[in-house]
């Protein structure tokens, strides 16, 4: 079913297996495209893996503001892992199904609003999946063949002595496509400040 938003974007739910209990994974796909969107030979596909945290939102905004141009496509992947082998499975699925639909629509509204401000003609696909994170990432990459995978992180890189999040690290090590890890300036400043505090504490301890 198609519907138009206030900004003119055409929205459609293209795939929905949230209620099919016979499948190993449950997914909800929401699509939208701006008026006048056309895919060309120069069009690129960018995929953003998100957990809806602030650093993931920053990575998503960075992608739409910095990387995307007219004719490009954005794939946003959110994976939720639930323990399926327990008696509460059906109840958890119903709860997550409702939350996934709500969050997917809220996320789409934000992307549409930002795109409308910049007047970019883009296509957006939001994939909300209940399943195994690593397998879902690989399957989604295989399906959409993105030019670049973008992930946010709350930490510093290993090179500077701190570890990336487990998903960011997994993507860097196993993604078949190039990966960009994005951190906000606030995170960089906070990490630098924390590092200074640690060094200061060490020096103070040595002095004592």
GROMACS .gro file of C-alpha atoms in nm:
model
  208
    1UNK     CA    1   0.000   0.000   0.000
    2UNK     CA    2   0.144   0.337  -0.107
    3UNK     CA    3   0.095   0.668   0.067
    4UNK     CA    4   0.247   1.015   0.034
    5UNK     CA    5   0.396   1.209   0.323
    6UNK     CA    6   0.367   1.585   0.371
    7UNK     CA    7   0.701   1.628   0.194
    8UNK     CA    8   0.577   1.438  -0.113
    9UNK     CA    9   0.775   1.121  -0.046
   10UNK     CA   10   0.602   0.805  -0.167
   11UNK     CA   11   0.602   0.541   0.107
   12UNK     CA   12   0.521   0.172   0.086
   13UNK     CA   13   0.552  -0.137   0.306
   14UNK     CA   14   0.711  -0.380   0.063
   15UNK     CA   15   0.787  -0.680   0.281
   16UNK     CA   16   0.642  -0.798   0.611
   17UNK     CA   17   0.703  -1.137   0.774
   18UNK     CA   18   0.675  -1.021   1.135
   19UNK     CA   19   0.375  -1.246   1.196
   20UNK     CA   20   0.506  -1.558   1.019
   21UNK     CA   21   0.611  -1.786   1.306
   22UNK     CA   22   0.744  -2.053   1.068
   23UNK     CA   23   1.043  -1.843   0.962
   24UNK     CA   24   1.378  -1.829   1.147
   25UNK     CA   25   1.389  -1.449   1.106
   26UNK     CA   26   1.114  -1.189   1.119
   27UNK     CA   27   1.142  -0.873   0.914
   28UNK     CA   28   0.965  -0.552   0.827
   29UNK     CA   29   1.070  -0.348   0.523
   30UNK     CA   30   0.964   0.011   0.469
   31UNK     CA   31   1.044   0.195   0.144
   32UNK     CA   32   1.015   0.556   0.036
   33UNK     CA   33   1.142   0.770  -0.248
   34UNK     CA   34   1.136   1.142  -0.312
   35UNK     CA   35   0.937   1.289  -0.602
   36UNK     CA   36   1.147   1.287  -0.917
   37UNK     CA   37   1.385   1.019  -0.792
   38UNK     CA   38   1.556   0.832  -1.076
   39UNK     CA   39   1.823   0.566  -1.051
   40UNK     CA   40   2.106   0.606  -1.302
   41UNK     CA   41   2.441   0.443  -1.375
   42UNK     CA   42   2.600   0.689  -1.134
   43UNK     CA   43   2.361   0.602  -0.851
   44UNK     CA   44   2.519   0.454  -0.541
   45UNK     CA   45   2.381   0.252  -0.251
   46UNK     CA   46   2.484   0.326   0.106
   47UNK     CA   47   2.400   0.094   0.394
   48UNK     CA   48   2.388   0.211   0.756
   49UNK     CA   49   2.373  -0.039   1.042
   50UNK     CA   50   2.195   0.116   1.339
   51UNK     CA   51   2.088   0.030   1.693
   52UNK     CA   52   1.903   0.365   1.722
   53UNK     CA   53   2.152   0.500   1.978
   54UNK     CA   54   2.284   0.857   1.950
   55UNK     CA   55   2.607   0.752   1.781
   56UNK     CA   56   2.409   0.551   1.522
   57UNK     CA   57   2.187   0.851   1.456
   58UNK     CA   58   2.497   1.062   1.400
   59UNK     CA   59   2.632   0.805   1.151
   60UNK     CA   60   2.299   0.808   0.966
   61UNK     CA   61   2.287   1.189   0.950
   62UNK     CA   62   2.650   1.198   0.838
   63UNK     CA   63   2.566   0.961   0.553
   64UNK     CA   64   2.265   1.156   0.427
   65UNK     CA   65   2.431   1.497   0.468
   66UNK     CA   66   2.784   1.416   0.349
   67UNK     CA   67   2.774   1.116   0.118
   68UNK     CA   68   2.438   1.103  -0.057
   69UNK     CA   69   2.349   1.281  -0.380
   70UNK     CA   70   2.055   1.281  -0.619
   71UNK     CA   71   1.977   0.929  -0.742
   72UNK     CA   72   2.143   0.749  -0.450
   73UNK     CA   73   1.978   0.486  -0.232
   74UNK     CA   74   2.000   0.452   0.146
   75UNK     CA   75   1.958   0.117   0.322
   76UNK     CA   76   1.909   0.137   0.699
   77UNK     CA   77   1.940  -0.194   0.885
   78UNK     CA   78   1.827  -0.253   1.242
   79UNK     CA   79   1.865  -0.603   1.387
   80UNK     CA   80   1.709  -0.717   1.715
   81UNK     CA   81   1.818  -1.042   1.877
   82UNK     CA   82   1.571  -1.231   2.095
   83UNK     CA   83   1.599  -1.560   2.277
   84UNK     CA   84   1.363  -1.774   2.069
   85UNK     CA   85   1.385  -2.100   2.263
   86UNK     CA   86   1.180  -2.004   2.565
   87UNK     CA   87   0.815  -2.003   2.665
   88UNK     CA   88   0.788  -1.625   2.636
   89UNK     CA   89   0.882  -1.622   2.266
   90UNK     CA   90   0.539  -1.534   2.126
   91UNK     CA   91   0.491  -1.253   2.376
   92UNK     CA   92   0.835  -1.110   2.304
   93UNK     CA   93   0.773  -1.130   1.929
   94UNK     CA   94   0.442  -0.946   1.955
   95UNK     CA   95   0.601  -0.673   2.165
   96UNK     CA   96   0.901  -0.635   1.935
   97UNK     CA   97   0.680  -0.646   1.627
   98UNK     CA   98   0.480  -0.348   1.752
   99UNK     CA   99   0.791  -0.156   1.857
  100UNK     CA  100   0.970  -0.230   1.528
  101UNK     CA  101   0.686  -0.092   1.317
  102UNK     CA  102   0.667   0.221   1.531
  103UNK     CA  103   1.043   0.284   1.531
  104UNK     CA  104   1.075   0.213   1.158
  105UNK     CA  105   0.810   0.472   1.077
  106UNK     CA  106   0.963   0.727   1.315
  107UNK     CA  107   1.304   0.673   1.159
  108UNK     CA  108   1.164   0.710   0.809
  109UNK     CA  109   1.000   1.040   0.905
  110UNK     CA  110   1.335   1.175   1.029
  111UNK     CA  111   1.515   1.072   0.711
  112UNK     CA  112   1.243   1.220   0.491
  113UNK     CA  113   1.251   1.546   0.686
  114UNK     CA  114   1.630   1.578   0.657
  115UNK     CA  115   1.623   1.489   0.288
  116UNK     CA  116   1.348   1.742   0.222
  117UNK     CA  117   1.558   2.018   0.380
  118UNK     CA  118   1.852   1.941   0.152
  119UNK     CA  119   1.626   1.888  -0.152
  120UNK     CA  120   1.798   1.560  -0.242
  121UNK     CA  121   1.613   1.311  -0.460
  122UNK     CA  122   1.685   0.977  -0.294
  123UNK     CA  123   1.540   0.634  -0.227
  124UNK     CA  124   1.523   0.497   0.129
  125UNK     CA  125   1.481   0.138   0.248
  126UNK     CA  126   1.449   0.057   0.617
  127UNK     CA  127   1.497  -0.306   0.721
  128UNK     CA  128   1.396  -0.406   1.074
  129UNK     CA  129   1.487  -0.770   1.138
  130UNK     CA  130   1.451  -0.996   1.441
  131UNK     CA  131   1.730  -1.249   1.405
  132UNK     CA  132   2.104  -1.306   1.434
  133UNK     CA  133   2.299  -0.984   1.388
  134UNK     CA  134   2.604  -1.105   1.199
  135UNK     CA  135   2.413  -1.333   0.962
  136UNK     CA  136   2.157  -1.060   0.893
  137UNK     CA  137   2.426  -0.803   0.811
  138UNK     CA  138   2.590  -1.040   0.563
  139UNK     CA  139   2.257  -1.133   0.404
  140UNK     CA  140   2.152  -0.769   0.368
  141UNK     CA  141   2.485  -0.675   0.211
  142UNK     CA  142   2.444  -0.961  -0.035
  143UNK     CA  143   2.090  -0.849  -0.117
  144UNK     CA  144   2.155  -0.479  -0.178
  145UNK     CA  145   2.525  -0.477  -0.278
  146UNK     CA  146   2.601  -0.138  -0.118
  147UNK     CA  147   2.897   0.072  -0.229
  148UNK     CA  148   2.976   0.145   0.135
  149UNK     CA  149   2.871   0.018   0.479
  150UNK     CA  150   2.857   0.286   0.750
  151UNK     CA  151   2.846   0.214   1.123
  152UNK     CA  152   2.860   0.439   1.426
  153UNK     CA  153   3.064   0.370   1.736
  154UNK     CA  154   3.087   0.511   2.086
  155UNK     CA  155   3.455   0.427   2.139
  156UNK     CA  156   3.799   0.500   2.001
  157UNK     CA  157   3.976   0.272   1.759
  158UNK     CA  158   4.204  -0.008   1.876
  159UNK     CA  159   4.499   0.188   1.740
  160UNK     CA  160   4.448   0.446   2.013
  161UNK     CA  161   4.414   0.186   2.284
  162UNK     CA  162   4.036   0.144   2.312
  163UNK     CA  163   3.802  -0.097   2.140
  164UNK     CA  164   3.528  -0.036   1.889
  165UNK     CA  165   3.184  -0.180   1.956
  166UNK     CA  166   3.145  -0.547   1.872
  167UNK     CA  167   2.931  -0.482   1.563
  168UNK     CA  168   3.163  -0.213   1.427
  169UNK     CA  169   3.458  -0.443   1.478
  170UNK     CA  170   3.278  -0.735   1.312
  171UNK     CA  171   3.192  -0.523   1.008
  172UNK     CA  172   3.551  -0.404   0.970
  173UNK     CA  173   3.681  -0.760   0.983
  174UNK     CA  174   3.418  -0.947   0.780
  175UNK     CA  175   3.230  -0.709   0.550
  176UNK     CA  176   3.276  -0.788   0.178
  177UNK     CA  177   3.229  -0.417   0.098
  178UNK     CA  178   3.423  -0.110   0.223
  179UNK     CA  179   3.334   0.006   0.575
  180UNK     CA  180   3.339   0.353   0.729
  181UNK     CA  181   3.319   0.390   1.107
  182UNK     CA  182   3.179   0.729   1.209
  183UNK     CA  183   3.220   0.904   1.544
  184UNK     CA  184   3.077   1.241   1.639
  185UNK     CA  185   3.299   1.532   1.740
  186UNK     CA  186   3.146   1.520   2.089
  187UNK     CA  187   3.257   1.158   2.124
  188UNK     CA  188   3.607   1.245   2.008
  189UNK     CA  189   3.633   1.532   2.257
  190UNK     CA  190   3.495   1.316   2.540
  191UNK     CA  191   3.735   1.032   2.458
  192UNK     CA  192   4.027   1.273   2.450
  193UNK     CA  193   3.918   1.424   2.782
  194UNK     CA  194   3.882   1.079   2.941
  195UNK     CA  195   4.225   0.985   2.811
  196UNK     CA  196   4.377   1.297   2.967
  197UNK     CA  197   4.208   1.217   3.299
  198UNK     CA  198   4.346   0.862   3.291
  199UNK     CA  199   4.697   0.985   3.219
  200UNK     CA  200   4.669   1.250   3.490
  201UNK     CA  201   4.550   0.989   3.742
  202UNK     CA  202   4.843   0.762   3.656
  203UNK     CA  203   5.093   1.044   3.701
  204UNK     CA  204   4.932   1.143   4.030
  205UNK     CA  205   4.952   0.783   4.155
  206UNK     CA  206   5.319   0.763   4.061
  207UNK     CA  207   5.388   1.089   4.241
  208UNK     CA  208   5.226   0.958   4.557
   0.00000   0.00000   0.00000
